[in-house]
């Protein structure tokens, strides 16, 4: 399960939520992504630093693009609806897509937003499998 990697990256290695979600998905599904490329999602942690879209969702969207886009987003059939569907699955699974709304529900002083990361990664994994992005047995 992807969420099994969350503690290592989020707590032990002190990555933010967006970085953690992308790293965990990368590890689980074996796509190439180096340290320089990881910096591209660093600004999405903490809801872009201002409590907006959850960093877990932002990192998951980056992974969705990496896994689903064949050449360009506009050239990938149904990519827009696929992204919208992930947002709705995240909202249904966690209650919101907004960091500021999720923090009171899931954040703890000891583990910060680890629970949000774990739940969000579960949503991503289920959604990706159900939509043919990941094989059902992965």
Short mmCIF file of C-alpha atoms in Angstrom, two decimals:
data_model
loop_
_atom_site.label_atom_id
_atom_site.label_comp_id
_atom_site.label_asym_id
_atom_site.label_seq_id
_atom_site.Cartn_x
_atom_site.Cartn_y
_atom_site.Cartn_z
CA UNK A 1 0.00 0.00 0.00
CA UNK A 2 1.21 3.47 -0.84
CA UNK A 3 0.32 4.89 2.58
CA UNK A 4 2.86 2.57 4.21
CA UNK A 5 5.58 4.93 2.98
CA UNK A 6 3.99 8.06 4.47
CA UNK A 7 5.57 7.90 7.93
CA UNK A 8 9.09 7.52 6.55
CA UNK A 9 8.90 10.56 4.29
CA UNK A 10 6.60 12.82 6.30
CA UNK A 11 7.84 12.21 9.84
CA UNK A 12 11.27 10.54 9.67
CA UNK A 13 12.62 12.51 6.69
CA UNK A 14 10.57 15.70 7.32
CA UNK A 15 9.20 16.17 3.81
CA UNK A 16 6.04 18.22 3.44
CA UNK A 17 2.70 16.66 2.52
CA UNK A 18 2.98 17.28 -1.23
CA UNK A 19 6.53 15.94 -1.41
CA UNK A 20 5.58 12.94 0.72
CA UNK A 21 2.63 11.96 -1.44
CA UNK A 22 4.62 12.19 -4.67
CA UNK A 23 7.60 10.30 -3.20
CA UNK A 24 5.37 7.54 -1.80
CA UNK A 25 3.55 7.10 -5.12
CA UNK A 26 6.86 7.17 -7.00
CA UNK A 27 8.27 4.44 -4.77
CA UNK A 28 5.17 2.28 -4.99
CA UNK A 29 4.84 2.44 -8.76
CA UNK A 30 8.44 2.80 -9.86
CA UNK A 31 8.58 5.89 -12.02
CA UNK A 32 11.75 7.92 -12.28
CA UNK A 33 11.81 11.20 -10.37
CA UNK A 34 14.96 12.77 -9.04
CA UNK A 35 15.66 15.31 -6.28
CA UNK A 36 15.60 18.28 -8.66
CA UNK A 37 12.20 17.31 -10.06
CA UNK A 38 10.86 16.86 -6.52
CA UNK A 39 11.43 20.57 -5.93
CA UNK A 40 8.61 21.24 -8.39
CA UNK A 41 6.02 20.18 -5.80
CA UNK A 42 7.70 21.67 -2.72
CA UNK A 43 5.61 24.85 -2.78
CA UNK A 44 2.34 22.90 -2.53
CA UNK A 45 2.83 21.79 1.09
CA UNK A 46 0.49 23.30 3.64
CA UNK A 47 -2.05 24.16 1.00
CA UNK A 48 0.51 26.26 -0.90
CA UNK A 49 1.54 27.76 2.41
CA UNK A 50 -1.81 29.47 2.85
CA UNK A 51 -4.28 26.68 3.61
CA UNK A 52 -5.73 26.30 0.12
CA UNK A 53 -5.65 23.03 -1.88
CA UNK A 54 -4.25 20.22 0.28
CA UNK A 55 -0.65 19.36 -0.53
CA UNK A 56 -1.46 15.66 -0.49
CA UNK A 57 -3.93 16.24 -3.31
CA UNK A 58 -1.43 18.46 -5.17
CA UNK A 59 1.31 15.81 -4.94
CA UNK A 60 -1.17 13.14 -5.97
CA UNK A 61 -2.20 15.23 -8.98
CA UNK A 62 1.46 15.49 -10.00
CA UNK A 63 1.73 11.70 -9.77
CA UNK A 64 -1.51 11.30 -11.74
CA UNK A 65 -0.03 13.42 -14.50
CA UNK A 66 3.18 11.39 -14.49
CA UNK A 67 1.26 8.13 -14.68
CA UNK A 68 -1.55 9.10 -17.07
CA UNK A 69 -0.28 11.75 -19.48
CA UNK A 70 1.15 10.24 -22.64
CA UNK A 71 2.67 13.39 -24.18
CA UNK A 72 0.81 16.52 -23.06
CA UNK A 73 -2.21 17.01 -20.86
CA UNK A 74 -4.30 18.42 -23.73
CA UNK A 75 -3.34 15.49 -25.93
CA UNK A 76 -4.29 12.90 -23.31
CA UNK A 77 -7.87 11.81 -23.76
CA UNK A 78 -10.13 12.47 -20.75
CA UNK A 79 -7.29 13.79 -18.61
CA UNK A 80 -9.30 16.80 -17.37
CA UNK A 81 -12.21 14.68 -16.16
CA UNK A 82 -9.72 12.22 -14.63
CA UNK A 83 -8.22 15.07 -12.58
CA UNK A 84 -11.65 16.36 -11.59
CA UNK A 85 -12.61 12.87 -10.51
CA UNK A 86 -9.58 12.60 -8.25
CA UNK A 87 -10.54 15.90 -6.60
CA UNK A 88 -14.06 14.62 -5.99
CA UNK A 89 -12.79 11.29 -4.65
CA UNK A 90 -10.47 13.17 -2.29
CA UNK A 91 -13.32 15.41 -1.12
CA UNK A 92 -15.60 12.40 -0.61
CA UNK A 93 -12.92 10.46 1.25
CA UNK A 94 -11.58 13.21 3.51
CA UNK A 95 -14.41 15.75 3.67
CA UNK A 96 -12.64 18.59 1.85
CA UNK A 97 -9.81 19.38 -0.54
CA UNK A 98 -8.80 22.48 1.44
CA UNK A 99 -5.86 22.30 3.85
CA UNK A 100 -7.42 24.80 6.26
CA UNK A 101 -10.56 22.65 6.52
CA UNK A 102 -8.68 19.36 6.83
CA UNK A 103 -6.29 20.43 9.59
CA UNK A 104 -8.94 20.65 12.33
CA UNK A 105 -10.23 17.22 11.32
CA UNK A 106 -6.98 15.26 11.07
CA UNK A 107 -3.93 17.18 12.35
CA UNK A 108 -2.25 16.34 15.65
CA UNK A 109 0.62 18.08 17.42
CA UNK A 110 2.66 14.89 17.56
CA UNK A 111 2.23 13.60 13.99
CA UNK A 112 1.24 16.82 12.22
CA UNK A 113 -0.83 15.95 9.14
CA UNK A 114 0.28 12.32 8.83
CA UNK A 115 -3.31 11.06 9.03
CA UNK A 116 -4.32 13.33 6.14
CA UNK A 117 -1.38 12.05 4.10
CA UNK A 118 -2.30 8.42 4.78
CA UNK A 119 -5.98 8.92 3.98
CA UNK A 120 -5.19 10.92 0.86
CA UNK A 121 -2.80 8.25 -0.40
CA UNK A 122 -5.49 5.62 0.14
CA UNK A 123 -7.87 7.72 -1.94
CA UNK A 124 -5.27 8.10 -4.69
CA UNK A 125 -4.48 4.39 -4.80
CA UNK A 126 -8.14 3.34 -4.96
CA UNK A 127 -8.98 5.99 -7.54
CA UNK A 128 -5.99 5.16 -9.75
CA UNK A 129 -6.79 1.43 -9.69
CA UNK A 130 -10.49 1.99 -10.36
CA UNK A 131 -9.70 4.23 -13.32
CA UNK A 132 -7.09 2.03 -14.98
CA UNK A 133 -4.11 4.23 -14.09
CA UNK A 134 -2.68 1.49 -11.90
CA UNK A 135 -3.20 -2.22 -12.31
CA UNK A 136 -5.76 -3.64 -9.83
CA UNK A 137 -3.15 -5.95 -8.30
CA UNK A 138 -0.55 -3.20 -7.80
#
